XYZ file of C-alpha atoms in Angstrom:
744
model
C -137.808 -172.589 -300.953
C -141.450 -172.132 -299.930
C -140.405 -172.037 -296.297
C -137.803 -169.345 -296.952
C -140.260 -167.226 -298.967
C -142.937 -167.458 -296.299
C -140.464 -166.542 -293.610
C -139.162 -163.590 -295.625
C -142.724 -162.289 -295.979
C -143.249 -162.756 -292.251
C -140.121 -160.827 -291.365
C -141.057 -158.069 -293.819
C -144.448 -157.753 -292.177
C -142.761 -157.474 -288.797
C -140.829 -154.414 -289.883
C -144.104 -152.568 -290.474
C -146.121 -153.933 -287.546
C -144.807 -154.522 -284.040
C -147.736 -156.655 -282.875
C -147.553 -159.089 -285.766
C -145.918 -162.493 -285.416
C -142.342 -162.556 -286.608
C -139.419 -164.970 -286.349
C -135.774 -164.989 -285.402
C -134.022 -167.124 -287.973
C -130.511 -168.501 -287.619
C -129.018 -169.986 -290.766
C -125.902 -169.709 -292.884
C -122.237 -169.757 -291.964
C -122.033 -166.248 -290.492
C -125.176 -166.690 -288.353
C -124.083 -169.966 -286.785
C -120.559 -168.671 -286.260
C -121.921 -166.136 -283.755
C -122.840 -168.901 -281.312
C -120.716 -171.295 -279.257
C -119.841 -174.697 -280.706
C -118.753 -177.762 -278.744
C -117.569 -180.812 -280.715
C -119.247 -179.427 -283.810
C -118.054 -178.383 -287.230
C -119.653 -175.793 -289.490
C -119.489 -176.244 -293.243
C -119.022 -173.401 -295.686
C -122.701 -173.892 -296.597
C -123.740 -173.184 -293.022
C -124.492 -176.753 -291.928
C -123.854 -177.676 -288.297
C -122.854 -181.283 -287.701
C -120.782 -183.274 -285.228
C -117.112 -182.544 -285.779
C -113.801 -183.632 -284.327
C -114.279 -184.335 -280.645
C -111.779 -183.120 -278.088
C -110.116 -186.401 -277.045
C -108.245 -184.736 -274.233
C -107.406 -181.274 -273.021
C -104.059 -181.177 -271.282
C -103.731 -178.149 -268.989
C -100.107 -177.125 -268.487
C -100.683 -174.536 -265.762
C -98.830 -171.960 -267.855
C -100.039 -168.581 -269.179
C -98.883 -169.169 -272.758
C -98.041 -172.046 -275.050
C -95.811 -170.655 -277.809
C -94.600 -173.695 -279.759
C -95.333 -177.389 -280.367
C -93.702 -180.195 -282.321
C -94.761 -183.786 -282.953
C -92.412 -186.572 -281.848
C -92.005 -189.833 -283.809
C -93.581 -191.839 -280.974
C -96.868 -189.910 -281.178
C -96.193 -187.615 -278.238
C -96.174 -183.811 -278.540
C -93.515 -181.412 -277.289
C -94.726 -178.032 -276.021
C -92.726 -174.865 -275.317
C -94.293 -172.415 -272.905
C -94.018 -168.763 -272.008
C -93.191 -166.930 -268.799
C -91.347 -169.819 -267.177
C -89.571 -171.299 -270.198
C -90.681 -174.871 -269.592
C -90.615 -177.724 -272.082
C -93.245 -180.426 -271.648
C -93.765 -183.786 -273.259
C -97.454 -184.632 -273.604
C -97.979 -188.369 -274.085
C -100.444 -189.881 -276.523
C -102.985 -190.204 -273.708
C -102.745 -186.468 -272.878
C -100.652 -186.734 -269.715
C -98.005 -183.978 -269.549
C -94.588 -184.316 -267.988
C -91.927 -181.676 -267.492
C -89.027 -182.492 -269.780
C -86.781 -179.480 -269.254
C -86.694 -176.003 -267.729
C -84.751 -173.496 -269.796
C -82.603 -170.748 -268.369
C -84.686 -168.200 -270.249
C -88.334 -167.201 -269.894
C -89.657 -168.079 -273.370
C -89.474 -171.036 -275.722
C -90.747 -169.561 -278.976
C -89.295 -172.213 -281.295
C -89.366 -176.042 -281.364
C -88.390 -178.377 -284.197
C -87.868 -182.128 -284.684
C -85.396 -183.111 -287.393
C -85.524 -186.121 -289.721
C -83.823 -188.299 -287.088
C -86.393 -187.405 -284.443
C -84.065 -185.144 -282.499
C -85.736 -182.227 -280.713
C -84.335 -178.685 -280.838
C -85.572 -175.734 -278.784
C -84.843 -172.036 -279.142
C -84.988 -169.905 -275.995
C -85.436 -166.163 -275.556
C -84.396 -163.568 -274.688
C -80.625 -163.704 -275.183
C -80.788 -167.482 -275.307
C -79.689 -170.149 -277.692
C -80.554 -173.374 -279.497
C -80.633 -176.557 -277.419
C -80.545 -180.203 -278.469
C -82.726 -182.302 -276.164
C -82.058 -186.026 -276.001
C -82.674 -188.502 -273.241
C -84.118 -185.813 -271.004
C -80.965 -183.734 -271.218
C -80.524 -180.394 -272.973
C -77.265 -179.370 -274.596
C -76.728 -175.876 -275.964
C -75.503 -176.271 -279.535
C -75.433 -172.574 -280.364
C -75.757 -169.369 -278.383
C -77.543 -166.621 -280.271
C -75.900 -163.225 -280.717
C -79.414 -161.844 -281.210
C -82.050 -161.412 -278.556
C -84.894 -163.607 -279.838
C -85.168 -166.962 -281.566
C -88.501 -167.166 -283.378
C -88.281 -170.284 -285.549
C -86.056 -173.294 -286.282
C -86.200 -175.052 -289.660
C -84.305 -178.399 -290.027
C -82.726 -179.064 -293.435
C -82.279 -182.412 -295.173
C -78.500 -182.321 -294.671
C -78.853 -182.066 -290.890
C -78.294 -178.303 -290.732
C -80.652 -175.939 -288.909
C -81.882 -172.582 -290.167
C -82.610 -170.239 -287.259
C -84.827 -167.126 -287.441
C -83.930 -164.357 -285.007
C -84.710 -160.823 -283.888
C -84.294 -157.893 -283.101
C -82.070 -157.543 -286.155
C -84.046 -159.745 -288.563
C -81.343 -162.312 -289.311
C -81.345 -165.929 -290.474
C -78.455 -168.144 -289.336
C -77.378 -171.564 -290.617
C -76.133 -174.015 -288.030
C -74.156 -176.749 -289.774
C -74.220 -180.371 -288.517
C -70.777 -179.761 -287.000
C -72.320 -176.933 -284.923
C -70.598 -174.222 -286.927
C -72.915 -171.229 -287.279
C -72.884 -168.612 -290.001
C -75.013 -165.614 -290.887
C -77.112 -166.883 -293.787
C -79.125 -163.776 -294.597
C -79.810 -160.389 -293.016
C -83.239 -159.033 -293.964
C -82.975 -155.531 -292.514
C -86.301 -156.121 -290.749
C -86.786 -156.214 -287.008
C -87.644 -159.909 -286.743
C -87.697 -163.031 -288.894
C -90.854 -164.663 -287.527
C -91.432 -167.702 -289.793
C -89.424 -170.110 -291.968
C -90.287 -172.724 -294.598
C -87.926 -174.819 -296.733
C -88.657 -176.441 -300.093
C -86.641 -177.366 -303.210
C -83.587 -175.350 -302.257
C -85.583 -172.244 -301.396
C -85.697 -170.944 -297.837
C -88.702 -168.680 -297.325
C -88.559 -166.205 -294.461
C -91.461 -164.103 -293.124
C -90.682 -160.915 -291.263
C -91.924 -158.199 -288.960
C -92.708 -155.227 -288.833
C -93.210 -154.772 -292.593
C -94.678 -158.186 -293.399
C -92.168 -159.057 -296.151
C -91.600 -162.636 -297.392
C -88.056 -163.322 -298.635
C -87.025 -166.107 -301.011
C -83.460 -166.984 -299.945
C -81.632 -169.214 -302.442
C -78.054 -169.009 -301.131
C -76.062 -167.247 -298.418
C -76.727 -163.508 -298.694
C -78.779 -164.023 -301.867
C -82.530 -163.364 -301.751
C -85.425 -161.703 -303.513
C -88.674 -160.398 -302.104
C -91.413 -162.897 -302.812
C -94.204 -160.699 -301.459
C -94.559 -157.435 -299.541
C -97.734 -157.739 -297.446
C -99.862 -154.853 -296.201
C -99.901 -156.517 -292.765
C -97.043 -156.052 -290.311
C -96.193 -159.657 -289.424
C -95.907 -162.881 -291.399
C -96.848 -165.359 -288.731
C -96.677 -168.726 -290.552
C -95.383 -170.175 -293.839
C -95.964 -173.466 -295.648
C -95.023 -174.799 -299.106
C -96.955 -177.519 -300.941
C -95.684 -180.120 -303.389
C -96.441 -177.870 -306.388
C -94.303 -175.035 -305.090
C -97.150 -172.820 -303.896
C -96.252 -170.789 -300.820
C -98.956 -170.210 -298.234
C -98.501 -167.353 -295.756
C -100.491 -166.076 -292.783
C -100.203 -162.337 -292.147
C -101.506 -160.763 -288.966
C -101.346 -157.786 -286.638
C -103.210 -155.313 -288.844
C -105.195 -154.014 -285.852
C -102.089 -153.513 -283.717
C -100.345 -150.156 -283.885
C -97.432 -148.837 -281.853
C -95.399 -145.667 -281.589
C -92.499 -147.139 -283.506
C -94.249 -149.833 -285.535
C -95.713 -149.773 -288.999
C -99.105 -148.119 -289.375
C -102.199 -150.263 -289.457
C -103.227 -151.530 -292.857
C -105.868 -149.661 -294.778
C -106.728 -152.584 -297.028
C -110.485 -152.971 -297.309
C -111.488 -156.420 -296.060
C -114.892 -158.084 -296.330
C -117.567 -156.235 -294.381
C -118.423 -157.892 -291.064
C -118.945 -156.901 -287.446
C -115.786 -155.889 -285.617
C -114.972 -158.234 -282.745
C -112.437 -157.149 -280.175
C -110.091 -159.968 -279.305
C -107.775 -160.200 -276.315
C -104.935 -162.504 -277.340
C -102.017 -163.374 -275.113
C -98.996 -161.141 -274.920
C -95.875 -161.701 -272.899
C -93.507 -158.880 -272.019
C -90.051 -160.394 -271.758
C -87.068 -159.213 -269.767
C -83.543 -160.533 -269.652
C -83.154 -163.566 -267.406
C -80.784 -162.990 -264.514
C -77.648 -165.111 -264.351
C -78.643 -167.221 -261.405
C -79.545 -170.863 -261.066
C -83.065 -172.196 -261.495
C -84.960 -172.990 -258.357
C -85.173 -176.420 -256.853
C -88.213 -177.615 -258.813
C -86.604 -176.758 -262.119
C -88.665 -173.679 -262.928
C -87.235 -170.928 -265.061
C -85.309 -167.942 -263.774
C -87.099 -164.803 -262.611
C -88.818 -162.774 -265.301
C -91.388 -160.003 -265.313
C -94.554 -160.189 -267.378
C -97.223 -157.844 -268.587
C -100.611 -158.630 -270.133
C -101.409 -156.359 -273.085
C -103.238 -156.748 -276.369
C -101.172 -158.694 -278.823
C -100.695 -162.355 -279.415
C -97.588 -162.662 -281.534
C -94.067 -163.212 -280.259
C -92.928 -160.262 -282.365
C -95.435 -158.074 -280.563
C -94.111 -159.463 -277.300
C -90.674 -158.286 -278.367
C -92.118 -154.841 -279.006
C -93.541 -154.836 -275.520
C -90.182 -155.875 -274.132
C -88.523 -152.819 -275.625
C -91.072 -150.505 -273.996
C -93.098 -149.798 -277.134
C -96.713 -148.797 -276.511
C -99.057 -151.301 -278.169
C -102.684 -150.492 -278.910
C -105.445 -152.165 -280.889
C -107.318 -150.345 -283.654
C -110.787 -151.565 -284.636
C -112.322 -151.589 -288.096
C -109.197 -152.480 -290.090
C -107.898 -155.687 -291.616
C -106.409 -157.796 -288.836
C -105.197 -160.823 -290.762
C -105.006 -162.445 -294.169
C -103.903 -165.710 -295.788
C -102.018 -165.490 -299.069
C -101.161 -168.066 -301.717
C -98.172 -167.255 -303.908
C -97.774 -169.280 -307.101
C -94.382 -170.294 -308.527
C -94.758 -167.449 -311.039
C -95.238 -165.106 -308.011
C -98.902 -164.451 -308.622
C -100.444 -163.608 -305.245
C -103.981 -164.520 -304.182
C -105.585 -163.420 -300.925
C -107.500 -166.528 -299.886
C -108.988 -165.061 -296.721
C -109.076 -161.638 -295.097
C -110.580 -160.765 -291.716
C -111.279 -157.795 -289.497
C -112.382 -160.106 -286.702
C -109.471 -162.346 -285.845
C -105.748 -162.913 -286.122
C -104.482 -166.031 -287.883
C -101.744 -167.619 -285.783
C -100.777 -170.780 -287.610
C -101.157 -172.548 -290.936
C -100.931 -176.275 -291.633
C -101.223 -177.929 -295.064
C -103.822 -180.694 -295.174
C -104.545 -182.582 -298.401
C -105.889 -180.231 -301.060
C -106.339 -177.412 -298.587
C -105.010 -176.184 -295.288
C -106.010 -175.804 -291.659
C -105.498 -172.524 -289.813
C -106.016 -171.296 -286.260
C -107.157 -167.952 -284.822
C -107.464 -165.966 -281.619
C -111.294 -165.818 -281.756
C -112.487 -168.517 -279.311
C -109.446 -170.496 -280.393
C -111.259 -171.455 -283.585
C -109.689 -173.847 -286.073
C -110.792 -173.602 -289.707
C -110.202 -175.554 -292.884
C -109.848 -173.944 -296.298
C -110.529 -175.992 -299.411
C -111.177 -174.852 -302.992
C -112.004 -171.312 -301.962
C -114.374 -172.175 -299.129
C -113.819 -171.902 -295.404
C -115.348 -174.318 -292.888
C -115.086 -174.297 -289.105
C -113.389 -177.480 -287.922
C -113.647 -176.890 -284.195
C -114.054 -174.281 -281.494
C -111.911 -175.359 -278.534
C -113.096 -172.465 -276.367
C -111.811 -169.178 -275.025
C -108.218 -168.264 -275.716
C -105.963 -168.168 -278.755
C -104.913 -171.211 -280.748
C -101.310 -170.224 -281.284
C -99.963 -173.368 -283.005
C -101.150 -176.481 -284.856
C -99.520 -179.868 -285.378
C -100.418 -183.180 -286.998
C -99.172 -186.613 -286.087
C -100.578 -189.171 -288.489
C -104.322 -188.542 -288.636
C -104.386 -186.767 -285.292
C -104.672 -182.999 -285.064
C -103.303 -181.027 -282.112
C -103.901 -177.409 -281.126
C -101.852 -175.330 -278.722
C -103.869 -172.696 -276.857
C -102.759 -169.791 -274.740
C -104.484 -167.785 -272.068
C -104.126 -170.231 -270.316
C -101.690 -172.645 -271.919
C -103.124 -176.045 -272.817
C -102.787 -178.690 -275.523
C -105.887 -180.156 -277.152
C -106.056 -183.380 -279.147
C -108.936 -183.894 -281.546
C -110.541 -187.288 -282.072
C -112.867 -188.899 -284.576
C -116.114 -187.248 -285.661
C -119.254 -188.191 -283.714
C -117.243 -189.932 -281.024
C -118.894 -187.864 -278.274
C -121.814 -185.577 -277.505
C -121.987 -182.213 -279.291
C -123.701 -178.943 -278.453
C -124.486 -175.575 -279.999
C -125.473 -172.525 -277.928
C -126.945 -169.592 -279.810
C -126.401 -165.909 -279.200
C -128.992 -163.978 -277.185
C -131.772 -162.499 -279.300
C -133.396 -159.187 -278.406
C -137.060 -159.007 -279.395
C -137.061 -155.299 -278.311
C -140.097 -155.770 -276.069
C -141.587 -158.574 -273.998
C -142.604 -161.328 -276.408
C -144.746 -164.461 -276.435
C -143.052 -167.478 -278.009
C -144.391 -169.866 -280.604
C -143.251 -173.292 -281.809
C -139.515 -173.710 -282.329
C -138.820 -174.913 -285.871
C -135.665 -176.430 -287.335
C -134.494 -177.920 -290.582
C -131.727 -180.379 -291.265
C -131.365 -184.113 -291.424
C -131.249 -187.028 -289.051
C -132.942 -187.608 -285.697
C -131.654 -187.116 -282.215
C -131.146 -183.350 -281.885
C -132.758 -181.976 -278.706
C -133.511 -178.263 -278.308
C -133.908 -176.168 -275.159
C -134.641 -172.492 -274.604
C -134.286 -169.979 -271.809
C -135.518 -166.384 -271.520
C -134.910 -163.275 -269.443
C -135.040 -159.503 -269.359
C -131.312 -158.736 -269.099
C -129.049 -158.638 -272.126
C -126.752 -161.289 -270.624
C -128.102 -164.479 -269.063
C -127.876 -164.346 -265.279
C -129.660 -165.677 -262.208
C -132.832 -163.775 -263.153
C -133.245 -165.786 -266.350
C -135.438 -168.850 -266.537
C -133.830 -172.287 -266.409
C -133.263 -174.201 -269.616
C -136.563 -175.690 -270.749
C -137.266 -179.370 -271.070
C -135.726 -180.810 -274.255
C -137.765 -180.568 -277.450
C -137.051 -183.140 -280.149
C -140.312 -183.307 -282.090
C -140.422 -180.566 -284.759
C -144.213 -180.944 -284.988
C -144.866 -180.143 -281.349
C -141.994 -178.019 -280.088
C -143.966 -175.268 -278.344
C -141.525 -173.046 -276.488
C -142.360 -173.245 -272.798
C -140.027 -170.512 -271.574
C -141.730 -167.480 -269.976
C -142.559 -164.370 -271.975
C -139.567 -162.031 -271.883
C -137.559 -159.627 -273.986
C -134.510 -161.874 -274.574
C -134.293 -165.519 -275.631
C -131.527 -168.049 -276.240
C -131.614 -171.596 -277.570
C -129.276 -174.558 -277.605
C -129.145 -177.790 -279.569
C -127.580 -181.028 -278.308
C -126.458 -184.046 -280.322
C -126.064 -187.410 -278.562
C -122.814 -189.341 -278.913
C -122.610 -191.135 -282.242
C -125.209 -188.906 -283.929
C -124.684 -187.891 -287.542
C -127.622 -185.450 -287.666
C -127.067 -182.053 -289.190
C -128.757 -178.683 -288.788
C -129.002 -175.771 -291.221
C -131.868 -173.536 -290.010
C -133.505 -172.724 -286.687
C -136.540 -170.422 -286.363
C -137.927 -168.910 -283.164
C -141.392 -167.460 -283.931
C -142.680 -164.872 -281.495
C -145.247 -162.148 -281.003
C -143.656 -158.999 -279.535
C -145.591 -156.876 -277.112
C -146.795 -153.736 -278.812
C -145.407 -150.624 -277.126
C -147.670 -147.540 -277.039
C -146.714 -144.421 -278.981
C -145.344 -141.384 -277.155
C -146.467 -137.777 -277.673
C -143.525 -135.640 -276.634
C -144.760 -132.075 -277.050
C -147.564 -129.809 -278.271
C -147.012 -126.323 -279.688
C -149.816 -123.833 -280.350
C -148.868 -120.648 -282.187
C -150.613 -117.775 -283.933
C -149.575 -117.057 -287.492
C -150.221 -113.545 -288.789
C -150.478 -113.300 -292.552
C -152.646 -112.401 -295.546
C -156.328 -113.196 -295.724
C -157.313 -113.759 -299.360
C -160.910 -114.404 -298.442
C -161.433 -110.828 -297.285
C -159.672 -109.025 -300.109
C -160.584 -111.124 -303.092
C -156.966 -111.403 -304.277
C -154.009 -112.922 -302.546
C -151.397 -110.553 -301.182
C -147.945 -110.650 -302.686
C -146.336 -110.785 -299.279
C -148.005 -112.582 -296.380
C -146.165 -110.392 -293.887
C -147.755 -107.195 -295.284
C -150.559 -105.986 -293.040
C -151.718 -103.198 -295.357
C -151.686 -102.534 -299.101
C -151.893 -98.943 -300.325
C -151.951 -98.032 -304.016
C -151.980 -94.446 -305.344
C -152.372 -93.255 -308.984
C -152.222 -89.799 -310.401
C -155.604 -90.165 -312.142
C -157.532 -91.613 -309.266
C -158.379 -94.727 -311.335
C -157.448 -98.228 -310.220
C -154.132 -99.294 -311.720
C -153.779 -101.998 -314.357
C -152.990 -105.492 -313.088
C -149.423 -105.254 -314.371
C -148.691 -101.871 -312.804
C -146.071 -102.079 -310.098
C -145.291 -98.396 -309.420
C -148.622 -97.226 -308.107
C -150.714 -96.831 -304.975
C -154.403 -96.437 -304.248
C -156.457 -93.909 -302.383
C -158.124 -96.661 -300.340
C -156.833 -98.761 -297.478
C -157.843 -102.440 -297.113
C -157.012 -104.613 -294.068
C -155.494 -107.884 -295.351
C -154.091 -109.158 -292.073
C -155.526 -112.305 -290.499
C -154.515 -114.606 -287.653
C -154.498 -118.404 -287.905
C -153.918 -120.875 -285.106
C -151.325 -123.564 -285.818
C -151.246 -126.674 -283.646
C -148.163 -128.879 -284.071
C -146.825 -131.812 -282.060
C -143.963 -134.257 -281.852
C -144.659 -137.966 -281.414
C -143.024 -141.281 -282.206
C -143.434 -144.990 -281.618
C -140.844 -147.298 -279.995
C -141.719 -149.969 -282.574
C -141.526 -147.458 -285.466
C -145.228 -148.066 -286.174
C -147.131 -145.681 -288.396
C -149.260 -143.343 -286.254
C -152.640 -141.673 -286.689
C -153.705 -138.620 -284.650
C -156.847 -136.992 -283.266
C -156.923 -133.368 -282.056
C -159.270 -132.103 -279.309
C -159.834 -128.826 -277.456
C -161.796 -127.454 -274.511
C -162.119 -123.982 -273.049
C -160.580 -123.209 -269.679
C -163.968 -123.128 -268.000
C -165.293 -126.164 -269.871
C -165.174 -129.864 -268.975
C -165.919 -131.710 -272.227
C -163.328 -132.287 -274.944
C -164.427 -131.316 -278.444
C -163.001 -133.126 -281.484
C -161.371 -130.803 -284.011
C -159.922 -133.338 -286.465
C -159.512 -137.153 -286.515
C -157.514 -139.665 -288.591
C -154.677 -137.261 -289.211
C -151.334 -138.634 -290.379
C -149.590 -135.240 -290.334
C -148.390 -133.633 -287.126
C -149.499 -130.079 -287.923
C -153.011 -128.598 -288.029
C -153.705 -125.058 -289.263
C -157.126 -123.721 -288.264
C -159.091 -121.082 -290.154
C -159.413 -117.563 -288.690
C -161.946 -116.831 -285.987
C -162.798 -120.491 -285.152
C -161.827 -119.670 -281.567
C -163.149 -116.675 -279.705
C -160.711 -114.860 -277.476
C -159.971 -116.831 -274.329
C -157.867 -119.600 -272.778
C -158.006 -123.138 -274.152
C -156.494 -126.585 -273.645
C -155.547 -128.820 -276.571
C -155.172 -132.613 -276.525
C -153.360 -134.868 -279.014
C -154.234 -138.565 -279.115
C -151.747 -140.771 -281.004
C -152.615 -144.328 -282.022
C -150.611 -147.085 -283.732
C -153.791 -148.647 -285.128
C -152.582 -148.411 -288.769
C -149.795 -150.888 -287.983
C -151.521 -153.281 -285.573
C -154.602 -155.411 -285.389
C -157.423 -153.931 -283.320
C -156.867 -156.037 -280.192
C -153.188 -155.052 -279.972
C -153.355 -151.391 -281.007
C -152.188 -148.895 -278.393
C -152.666 -145.174 -277.978
C -151.422 -142.363 -275.775
C -152.277 -138.696 -275.325
C -150.821 -135.401 -274.187
C -152.647 -132.272 -272.978
C -151.162 -128.848 -273.521
C -150.733 -126.112 -270.988
C -153.415 -123.368 -271.110
C -153.148 -121.492 -274.400
C -154.243 -117.864 -274.653
C -155.964 -117.052 -277.925
C -156.424 -113.319 -278.460
C -157.228 -111.948 -281.900
C -158.663 -108.587 -280.759
C -156.337 -105.580 -280.486
C -156.409 -103.321 -277.431
C -158.680 -100.260 -277.348
C -156.603 -97.064 -277.303
C -158.185 -93.820 -276.049
C -156.496 -90.398 -276.207
C -157.709 -87.531 -274.049
C -156.706 -84.490 -272.088
C -154.613 -82.970 -274.884
C -152.950 -79.805 -273.614
C -150.573 -77.558 -275.557
C -148.647 -74.730 -273.985
C -146.349 -73.135 -276.496
C -143.641 -75.708 -277.328
C -144.877 -78.324 -274.821
C -147.654 -80.886 -275.304
C -149.239 -83.237 -272.749
C -151.541 -86.118 -273.692
C -153.349 -88.660 -271.466
C -153.579 -92.155 -272.930
C -155.638 -95.141 -271.826
C -155.296 -98.692 -273.142
C -157.625 -101.619 -272.422
C -157.816 -105.240 -273.597
C -160.572 -107.707 -272.756
C -158.415 -110.846 -272.927
C -154.737 -110.343 -272.257
C -152.480 -107.883 -270.447
C -150.821 -105.001 -272.222
C -147.132 -105.203 -272.960
C -146.002 -102.101 -274.899
C -147.092 -98.548 -275.583
C -145.307 -96.321 -278.108
C -145.906 -93.173 -280.124
C -144.881 -91.651 -283.447
C -144.855 -87.912 -284.227
C -145.339 -86.888 -287.859
C -144.605 -90.429 -289.133
C -141.326 -90.444 -287.276
C -139.766 -93.394 -285.512
C -141.646 -95.141 -282.731
C -140.722 -94.162 -279.156
C -141.804 -96.132 -276.058
C -144.018 -94.798 -273.257
C -144.176 -96.497 -269.860
C -147.344 -96.827 -267.774
C -147.968 -94.250 -265.080
C -147.730 -96.968 -262.407
C -144.244 -97.882 -263.637
C -144.841 -101.253 -265.354
C -146.961 -102.091 -268.402
C -148.439 -105.398 -267.283
C -152.213 -105.148 -266.816
C -155.223 -105.438 -269.144
C -155.950 -101.761 -268.438
C -153.206 -99.156 -268.141
C -152.880 -95.375 -268.117
C -150.033 -93.546 -269.832
C -148.980 -89.927 -269.978
C -147.007 -88.384 -272.825
C -145.112 -85.131 -272.276
C -143.431 -83.539 -275.296
C -141.033 -80.597 -275.296
C -139.751 -78.471 -278.168
C -142.795 -79.032 -280.347
C -142.517 -76.670 -283.297
C -145.421 -74.333 -284.050
C -147.990 -75.624 -286.480
C -150.021 -78.770 -286.969
C -148.649 -82.203 -286.007
C -149.977 -85.787 -286.254
C -149.536 -87.921 -283.129
C -150.149 -91.689 -283.403
C -150.176 -93.982 -280.357
C -149.861 -97.783 -280.631
C -150.419 -100.283 -277.821
C -149.633 -104.046 -277.999
C -151.178 -106.777 -275.887
C -149.538 -110.053 -274.835
C -150.819 -111.739 -278.012
C -149.009 -109.146 -280.130
C -152.204 -107.493 -281.294
C -151.781 -103.734 -281.879
C -154.389 -101.060 -281.221
C -153.879 -97.541 -282.615
C -155.257 -94.054 -282.043
C -154.352 -90.639 -283.480
C -154.816 -87.004 -282.709
C -153.984 -83.764 -284.539
C -152.034 -81.270 -282.500
C -152.728 -77.679 -283.572
């Protein structure tokens, strides 16, 4: 507990300070499940320990292994896809070709109480009895697919078919009859117990309880499209695996919207076989199946393969429930024992007080017991499509490619765990690797690199570390790190926590931009009272008595004019830190003709500075922002960066406007105007006659663009009498200079 608390405090500190030691901790079921396990099991409590060892791995040189069945002599029968071959795998793992079907797929195998093997072929195939190396067709299916065969105690066979979702009963005398028609596309799974035949279907995921020919009730209507496997225990509880929730097609059922437990979405690529009718020609000389065409798309179930065969577009949708395992009590109460967005459950096998199930995520095999899920084994890449037990031995059929794996006793061989790759965001220095568990013998190694996936640029695996008191990580400083743990053969050591302490390199902050603007508004300091509107440049109040109005008067004006306008310089900037460190800023300036930077303000945590009026005389200036991550890092690791602005023109003085050469000749008036500004060029000249609207005047040289310009105003149709002419000139800093003249 003390260790966990200390580590939690360490990790918390790391979130606020990039250059403070932190740790990558791996513990718990979900953390360890992200890595790769070899001959290891993972308990529901997140404890890694040696698990069932792969006794042998029999490669069948086939793309898919659809079905398996255990023989009385301890051998395993396997039905494959694409070439329709039936193999017998001996107890020592050696495969031998037993039979080549005349169809491309063997989706169904079953061994009856007498040890007789039956195989169902697709498409447009039949049921075959295989004895003494010879296959005899005992029934030819009127339907396209045979998905499952369930032997009965009286010697009959129940046969699940598609595309019309029918169940047939084949009597011992080989007389077949339609037992039940579900109205679904496919009957994909069968289970028989106490006079009840349970049938799982596709595409609506319905489980039927069939009690007699053409008599059935719906046991459960799942939200998932396919019931992949069924099993019934001695107490009458029905276990069902539903899958395919992430697979959608043009004609299929929509993906489920059931909310499963939150976890990262993992895209799987299970095996799919697109099946076409076998041509009516003999098999080739080596006994291989007749010619078929295949297509690799994203789906792993035979029912999905049937969809592909009919030309239906199949796609995979992420973020929805992909699979679930249900338990249905005799009173029809339904419990969802497991739900996943990450994997499809392909098979289900009762085992003592719980059950074993297989998935398409690294071929993983799990065990469920009393509400808890433990990882039994991870055979490797591919999909574990079927499971079988023969005595105490467990067998797993994998596809992509097709192979049969036999599991042996725990701790019979070496075991290994390989972690995921950890990103420390920046180049890091590594500390002492720490682990917690029980038992000696575990050896750790690390490797590091600067690419997200280990490649030739990564360091080699380090020398093994097996002393927790002196396991200094010797791998080079880098951004990414990975570790592995190895158990020797016969070890019973277990592991529940691994910590990789490290000190990340502190990245400097970045100043992205600087903006310097002039803000024109009220100046309370010059008027004594704040203006009601900061955009008002003048305030005029007039009363009929000549006395100042009361404070509450709102409909008045004065006989005096006070200038309330002022200009403030606002400096703002944008900056951030790659490590999300808290930043502190310093602001400097220098004049265009100066060389030394002058500090305006230091230790600022805001990114805006508003300067008082008149602190800068008119001219051109540079501004510099220095950003530092010192508040979040110790002094020796703190970093800073700076950015200098472009030259900024500060001009608070309006242009000087001079009017001269006024000439009036009857209804015409001519006026010469001169504008001059000491700091910036002029931009606009305009006039107003008798408080009328402003009208522009262009410079005599054609363009108003110099600090000194001459203008000429010619007016026609000026009525007799006195007129007020006002001229206004703006400079580049938007300062306005005014002049007036009375025309008589």
